[in-house]
Coordinates of C-alpha atoms and ligand atoms in Angstrom, one line a residue:
M1 CA -166.0 -170.9 -2.2
G2 CA -169.8 -170.8 -2.0
Y3 CA -172.1 -173.7 -2.5
L4 CA -173.1 -173.5 -6.2
N5 CA -176.1 -175.0 -7.8
C6 CA -176.9 -173.7 -11.3
V7 CA -180.3 -174.8 -12.4
F8 CA -180.3 -173.2 -15.8
S9 CA -177.5 -172.1 -18.0
S10 CA -177.5 -171.4 -21.7
S11 CA -174.7 -171.0 -24.2
G12 CA -173.9 -168.6 -27.0
S13 CA -173.7 -170.7 -30.1
Q14 CA -170.8 -169.7 -32.3
F15 CA -171.6 -170.6 -35.8
D16 CA -175.3 -170.8 -35.9
E17 CA -176.8 -169.0 -38.9
A18 CA -180.3 -168.8 -37.6
P19 CA -181.2 -166.6 -34.5
V20 CA -181.3 -168.5 -31.3
S21 CA -183.5 -167.6 -28.3
G22 CA -184.6 -168.9 -24.9
G23 CA -185.2 -167.9 -21.4
G24 CA -186.1 -168.9 -17.8
L25 CA -187.8 -167.9 -14.6
S26 CA -186.1 -167.6 -11.1
Q27 CA -187.3 -170.1 -8.6
N28 CA -188.7 -167.4 -6.4
K29 CA -190.6 -166.0 -9.5
R30 CA -189.3 -162.5 -8.8
F31 CA -187.7 -162.2 -12.3
S32 CA -187.7 -163.8 -15.7
Y33 CA -185.4 -163.4 -18.6
G34 CA -185.3 -164.0 -22.3
Y35 CA -182.4 -163.8 -24.8
A36 CA -182.1 -163.7 -28.6
S37 CA -179.0 -163.7 -30.7
S38 CA -178.6 -163.4 -34.4
P39 CA -175.4 -163.3 -36.5
G40 CA -177.1 -160.6 -38.5
K41 CA -176.1 -159.9 -42.1
R42 CA -172.5 -160.9 -41.7
S43 CA -171.4 -164.5 -41.9
S44 CA -169.5 -165.1 -38.6
M45 CA -170.7 -164.7 -35.1
E46 CA -168.6 -163.0 -32.4
D47 CA -171.3 -162.2 -29.9
F48 CA -171.5 -164.4 -26.8
Y49 CA -173.9 -164.3 -23.9
E50 CA -174.5 -166.0 -20.6
T51 CA -177.6 -166.4 -18.5
Q52 CA -177.6 -168.2 -15.1
I53 CA -179.8 -168.4 -12.2
C54 CA -177.8 -169.9 -9.4
S55 CA -178.2 -170.7 -5.7
V56 CA -175.0 -169.4 -4.0
D57 CA -174.9 -170.2 -0.3
G58 CA -178.6 -170.8 -0.5
Q59 CA -179.4 -167.4 -2.0
I60 CA -180.8 -167.0 -5.5
V61 CA -178.6 -165.0 -7.7
G62 CA -179.2 -163.9 -11.3
L63 CA -176.2 -163.5 -13.7
F64 CA -176.5 -162.1 -17.2
G65 CA -173.8 -161.0 -19.6
V66 CA -173.3 -160.0 -23.2
F67 CA -169.7 -160.3 -24.6
D68 CA -169.1 -158.9 -28.1
G69 CA -165.8 -160.1 -29.5
H70 CA -163.4 -158.6 -31.9
G71 CA -160.3 -160.0 -33.6
G72 CA -161.8 -163.5 -33.3
V73 CA -163.9 -165.2 -30.7
R74 CA -161.3 -166.3 -28.2
A75 CA -161.7 -163.5 -25.7
A76 CA -165.5 -163.4 -25.8
E77 CA -165.7 -167.1 -25.4
Y78 CA -163.2 -167.1 -22.5
V79 CA -165.0 -164.4 -20.6
K80 CA -168.3 -166.1 -21.1
Q81 CA -166.9 -169.3 -19.7
N82 CA -165.0 -167.8 -16.7
L83 CA -166.2 -164.4 -15.6
F84 CA -169.2 -165.5 -13.6
N85 CA -167.5 -168.5 -12.0
N86 CA -164.7 -166.2 -10.8
L87 CA -167.3 -163.8 -9.5
I88 CA -169.4 -166.2 -7.4
S89 CA -166.4 -167.9 -6.0
H90 CA -165.0 -164.5 -4.8
P91 CA -164.9 -164.5 -0.9
K92 CA -166.6 -161.1 -0.8
F93 CA -169.3 -161.8 -3.3
F94 CA -172.1 -161.1 -0.8
T95 CA -170.4 -158.7 1.6
D96 CA -168.8 -156.4 -1.1
T97 CA -170.3 -157.3 -4.4
K98 CA -168.9 -154.3 -6.2
L99 CA -165.3 -155.2 -5.2
A100 CA -166.0 -158.8 -6.2
I101 CA -167.1 -157.7 -9.6
A102 CA -164.1 -155.4 -10.2
D103 CA -161.7 -158.2 -9.0
A104 CA -163.5 -160.8 -11.2
Y105 CA -163.1 -158.6 -14.3
N106 CA -159.5 -157.9 -13.5
H107 CA -158.6 -161.5 -12.7
T108 CA -160.4 -162.9 -15.7
D109 CA -158.6 -160.5 -18.0
S110 CA -155.2 -161.4 -16.5
E111 CA -155.9 -165.1 -16.9
F112 CA -157.0 -164.7 -20.5
L113 CA -153.9 -162.7 -21.4
K114 CA -151.7 -165.4 -19.8
S115 CA -153.4 -168.0 -22.0
E116 CA -152.9 -165.9 -25.2
N117 CA -149.1 -166.5 -25.5
N118 CA -148.9 -168.2 -28.8
Q119 CA -151.5 -166.1 -30.8
H120 CA -150.3 -163.7 -33.4
R121 CA -153.5 -161.8 -33.7
D122 CA -155.0 -159.9 -30.8
A123 CA -158.4 -160.9 -29.6
G124 CA -160.6 -158.8 -27.4
S125 CA -164.2 -158.5 -26.1
T126 CA -166.6 -156.2 -24.5
A127 CA -168.4 -157.3 -21.3
S128 CA -171.7 -156.0 -19.9
T129 CA -173.1 -157.8 -16.9
A130 CA -176.0 -157.6 -14.7
V131 CA -176.0 -159.3 -11.3
I132 CA -179.1 -159.7 -9.2
V133 CA -178.5 -160.3 -5.5
G134 CA -181.5 -159.8 -3.2
D135 CA -183.0 -156.3 -3.8
C136 CA -179.9 -155.1 -5.5
L137 CA -179.0 -155.0 -9.2
L138 CA -175.4 -154.4 -10.1
V139 CA -174.5 -153.5 -13.7
A140 CA -170.9 -153.4 -14.8
N141 CA -169.3 -152.9 -18.2
V142 CA -166.2 -152.5 -20.3
G143 CA -166.8 -151.5 -23.9
D144 CA -170.0 -150.6 -25.7
S145 CA -172.5 -153.3 -25.1
R146 CA -175.0 -151.0 -23.4
V147 CA -177.3 -151.8 -20.5
I148 CA -180.5 -149.8 -19.9
I149 CA -183.4 -150.1 -17.4
C150 CA -187.0 -149.1 -17.6
R151 CA -188.1 -147.4 -14.3
D152 CA -191.6 -146.0 -14.1
G153 CA -191.8 -146.1 -17.9
N154 CA -188.5 -144.2 -18.4
A155 CA -185.5 -145.5 -20.3
I156 CA -182.4 -145.0 -18.2
A157 CA -178.9 -146.0 -19.4
V158 CA -177.1 -147.7 -16.5
S159 CA -173.8 -148.3 -18.4
R160 CA -171.6 -145.8 -20.3
D161 CA -170.2 -146.8 -23.7
H162 CA -166.5 -146.8 -23.5
K163 CA -165.4 -145.0 -26.7
P164 CA -162.0 -143.5 -27.3
D165 CA -163.5 -140.1 -28.2
Q166 CA -165.1 -139.7 -24.7
S167 CA -162.9 -136.9 -23.3
D168 CA -162.0 -138.7 -20.0
E169 CA -161.3 -141.9 -21.8
R170 CA -159.1 -140.1 -24.3
Q171 CA -157.3 -138.4 -21.5
R172 CA -156.7 -141.7 -19.6
I173 CA -155.3 -143.2 -22.8
E174 CA -153.0 -140.2 -23.5
D175 CA -151.8 -140.2 -19.9
A176 CA -150.8 -143.8 -20.3
G177 CA -148.7 -142.8 -23.4
G178 CA -151.2 -143.9 -26.0
F179 CA -153.1 -142.0 -28.7
V180 CA -156.5 -141.8 -30.3
M181 CA -156.8 -141.5 -34.0
W182 CA -159.5 -141.2 -36.6
A183 CA -159.7 -144.2 -38.9
G184 CA -163.3 -144.5 -40.1
T185 CA -164.2 -143.8 -36.5
W186 CA -162.2 -142.8 -33.4
R187 CA -159.8 -145.6 -32.5
V188 CA -157.2 -146.4 -29.8
G189 CA -153.8 -146.4 -31.5
G190 CA -155.7 -146.1 -34.8
V191 CA -156.9 -149.7 -34.3
L192 CA -159.6 -150.3 -31.8
A193 CA -163.0 -148.6 -31.6
V194 CA -163.6 -149.3 -27.9
S195 CA -161.5 -147.8 -25.1
R196 CA -162.0 -150.6 -22.6
A197 CA -162.1 -154.3 -23.2
F198 CA -160.9 -157.8 -22.2
G199 CA -157.9 -159.0 -24.1
D200 CA -156.3 -156.8 -26.7
K201 CA -152.8 -157.7 -25.3
L202 CA -150.9 -155.2 -27.5
L203 CA -153.0 -152.3 -26.4
K204 CA -153.5 -153.4 -22.8
Q205 CA -151.8 -150.4 -21.2
Y206 CA -154.6 -148.3 -22.7
V207 CA -157.5 -150.7 -23.2
V208 CA -158.2 -151.8 -19.6
A209 CA -160.8 -154.3 -18.3
D210 CA -161.6 -152.0 -15.4
P211 CA -165.4 -151.9 -15.2
E212 CA -167.7 -149.0 -14.3
I213 CA -170.2 -150.3 -11.9
E214 CA -173.7 -149.0 -11.3
E215 CA -176.0 -150.0 -8.4
E216 CA -179.8 -150.0 -8.7
V217 CA -182.5 -150.8 -6.2
I218 CA -184.9 -153.5 -7.3
N219 CA -188.3 -152.0 -6.1
G220 CA -191.8 -151.5 -7.5
S221 CA -190.7 -148.9 -10.0
L222 CA -188.1 -151.1 -11.8
Q223 CA -189.9 -152.9 -14.6
F224 CA -187.2 -154.4 -16.8
L225 CA -183.6 -154.4 -17.9
I226 CA -182.1 -154.7 -21.4
L227 CA -178.5 -155.7 -22.2
A228 CA -177.4 -155.7 -25.8
S229 CA -174.5 -155.6 -28.2
D230 CA -173.9 -152.5 -30.4
G231 CA -175.5 -154.3 -33.3
L232 CA -178.8 -153.4 -31.6
W233 CA -177.9 -150.0 -30.3
D234 CA -176.6 -148.8 -33.6
V235 CA -180.1 -148.8 -35.0
I236 CA -182.4 -148.6 -32.0
S237 CA -182.4 -145.8 -29.4
N238 CA -182.8 -146.5 -25.6
E239 CA -186.3 -145.0 -25.7
E240 CA -187.4 -147.0 -28.7
A241 CA -186.1 -150.2 -27.1
V242 CA -188.2 -149.5 -23.9
S243 CA -191.3 -148.8 -26.0
L244 CA -190.9 -152.0 -27.9
V245 CA -190.4 -154.2 -24.8
Q246 CA -193.0 -152.5 -22.5
P247 CA -196.1 -154.1 -24.0
I248 CA -194.6 -157.6 -24.2
E249 CA -194.9 -159.4 -20.9
D250 CA -192.9 -162.5 -22.0
A251 CA -189.2 -161.8 -21.8
V252 CA -188.3 -164.2 -24.5
A253 CA -190.8 -162.7 -26.9
A254 CA -189.5 -159.3 -26.0
A255 CA -185.9 -160.2 -26.7
K256 CA -186.8 -161.8 -30.1
R257 CA -188.8 -158.7 -31.0
L258 CA -185.9 -156.4 -30.3
T259 CA -183.5 -158.5 -32.3
Q260 CA -185.9 -158.8 -35.2
E261 CA -186.4 -155.0 -35.2
A262 CA -182.7 -154.4 -35.3
F263 CA -182.3 -156.9 -38.2
D264 CA -185.2 -155.3 -40.1
R265 CA -183.6 -151.9 -39.7
G266 CA -180.6 -153.2 -41.5
S267 CA -178.1 -153.7 -38.7
G268 CA -175.0 -155.2 -40.3
D269 CA -173.5 -156.5 -37.1
N270 CA -174.0 -159.4 -34.7
I271 CA -177.2 -158.7 -32.7
T272 CA -177.6 -160.1 -29.2
C273 CA -179.9 -159.0 -26.4
I274 CA -181.1 -160.1 -23.0
V275 CA -184.3 -158.8 -21.4
V276 CA -184.9 -159.3 -17.7
R277 CA -188.3 -158.6 -16.3
F278 CA -189.0 -158.0 -12.6
H279 CA -192.2 -159.3 -11.1
H280 CA -193.3 -157.4 -8.0
D281 CA -196.5 -159.2 -7.4
N282 CA -194.7 -162.2 -5.9
P283 CA -193.8 -162.4 -2.2
K284 CA -190.2 -161.5 -1.2
P285 CA -188.1 -164.4 0.0
T286 CA -187.7 -164.5 3.8
Ligands
NAG1 C1 -155.5 -156.1 -11.4 O1 -154.7 -157.2 -10.8 C2 -153.3 -157.0 -10.8 C3 -152.7 -158.2 -10.2 O2 -153.1 -159.4 -10.9 C4 -153.0 -155.7 -10.1 O3 -151.6 -155.5 -10.2 C5 -153.7 -154.5 -10.7 O4 -153.5 -153.4 -9.9 C6 -155.2 -154.8 -10.7 N1 -155.9 -153.7 -11.4 C7 -157.0 -153.2 -10.9 C8 -157.6 -152.1 -11.7 O5 -157.6 -153.6 -9.9
NAG2 C1 -187.5 -147.2 -6.1 O1 -186.1 -146.8 -6.1 C2 -185.9 -145.6 -6.9 C3 -184.4 -145.4 -7.1 O2 -183.7 -145.7 -5.9 C4 -186.6 -144.4 -6.2 O3 -186.4 -143.2 -6.8 C5 -188.1 -144.7 -6.1 O4 -188.7 -143.8 -5.4 C6 -188.4 -146.1 -5.5 N1 -189.7 -146.4 -5.8 C7 -190.5 -147.2 -5.0 C8 -191.9 -147.5 -5.5 O5 -190.1 -147.6 -3.9
NAG3 C1 -172.0 -162.1 -38.3 C2 -171.3 -160.9 -37.8 O1 -171.8 -159.8 -37.9 N1 -170.1 -161.0 -37.4 C3 -169.4 -159.9 -36.9 C4 -169.6 -159.9 -35.4 O2 -168.9 -158.8 -34.9 C5 -167.5 -158.9 -35.1 C6 -166.9 -157.7 -34.4 O3 -167.6 -156.5 -34.6 C7 -167.2 -158.9 -36.6 O4 -165.8 -159.0 -36.8 C8 -167.9 -160.0 -37.2 O5 -167.7 -160.1 -38.6

């Protein structure tokens, strides 16, 4: 287990009516972040998020995640509380970060399912995470909380939404003996509108927590990163999000602006976003 010293950590607040926001700056000043979260026009909040800047074995690591729950808050809250701890304590966190991420997703899901024994309603959650280690950005996701980056002014999606009507996802589900059915939207087993998730015990054979992982180089062309729940992406395109954030230097103000815009456009869902800005004018750590 690595030496761990978390200097800043924030929590998703479950039943807050008003939007919450906040942010921070890494000690080496190479990146800053802001988050904003609003229950939107519905009454309960099932979006959770986590932001941490930690020192693991003396190296600064950024950890950011958005977890959009369904069927209650249990899965989203569990993933928020455990996923990053499981990740940074993985023996291969530095030497094979991709493997560590895949293992941490799998392990966290298994442990959550074990804890779910006496529940009669299935709970599940998406997870989209961004991990900053040195000059490397690793984005992983299950579900539809999309992550995009802005590189040289261009909006680039670095996660893929896991929807049951994606042909390869549908094939994977059918190969496992499941089915995809239209019920207002395409749903696994006629029930669930995402094809990968944490939890969802009854659909687990089909709805896996196996993340897709994308690696990006942090260099002068990488300007910022946005992670958000579908409450935002339902009403704002990737390009619009980049245009909105680009002129706003302060990451907290940018996250608030995005959330407000989604709300103003009538998003009826929970809205949560995290903006991470990279600062290239600061010296690299030695
Ligand atoms: C997840 O872990 C279990 C053991 O806990 C293992 O059997 C399974 O193959 C793993 N799945 C993936 C996708 O790594
Ligand atoms: C940064 O990395 C990207 C993607 O790997 C590459 O296309 C680009 O040329 C690099 N830009 C700079 C300024 O190093
Ligand atoms: C306040 C709000 O929008 N709550 C919703 C958050 O998202 C979950 C899952 O989509 C809904 O079930 C909640 O009603």
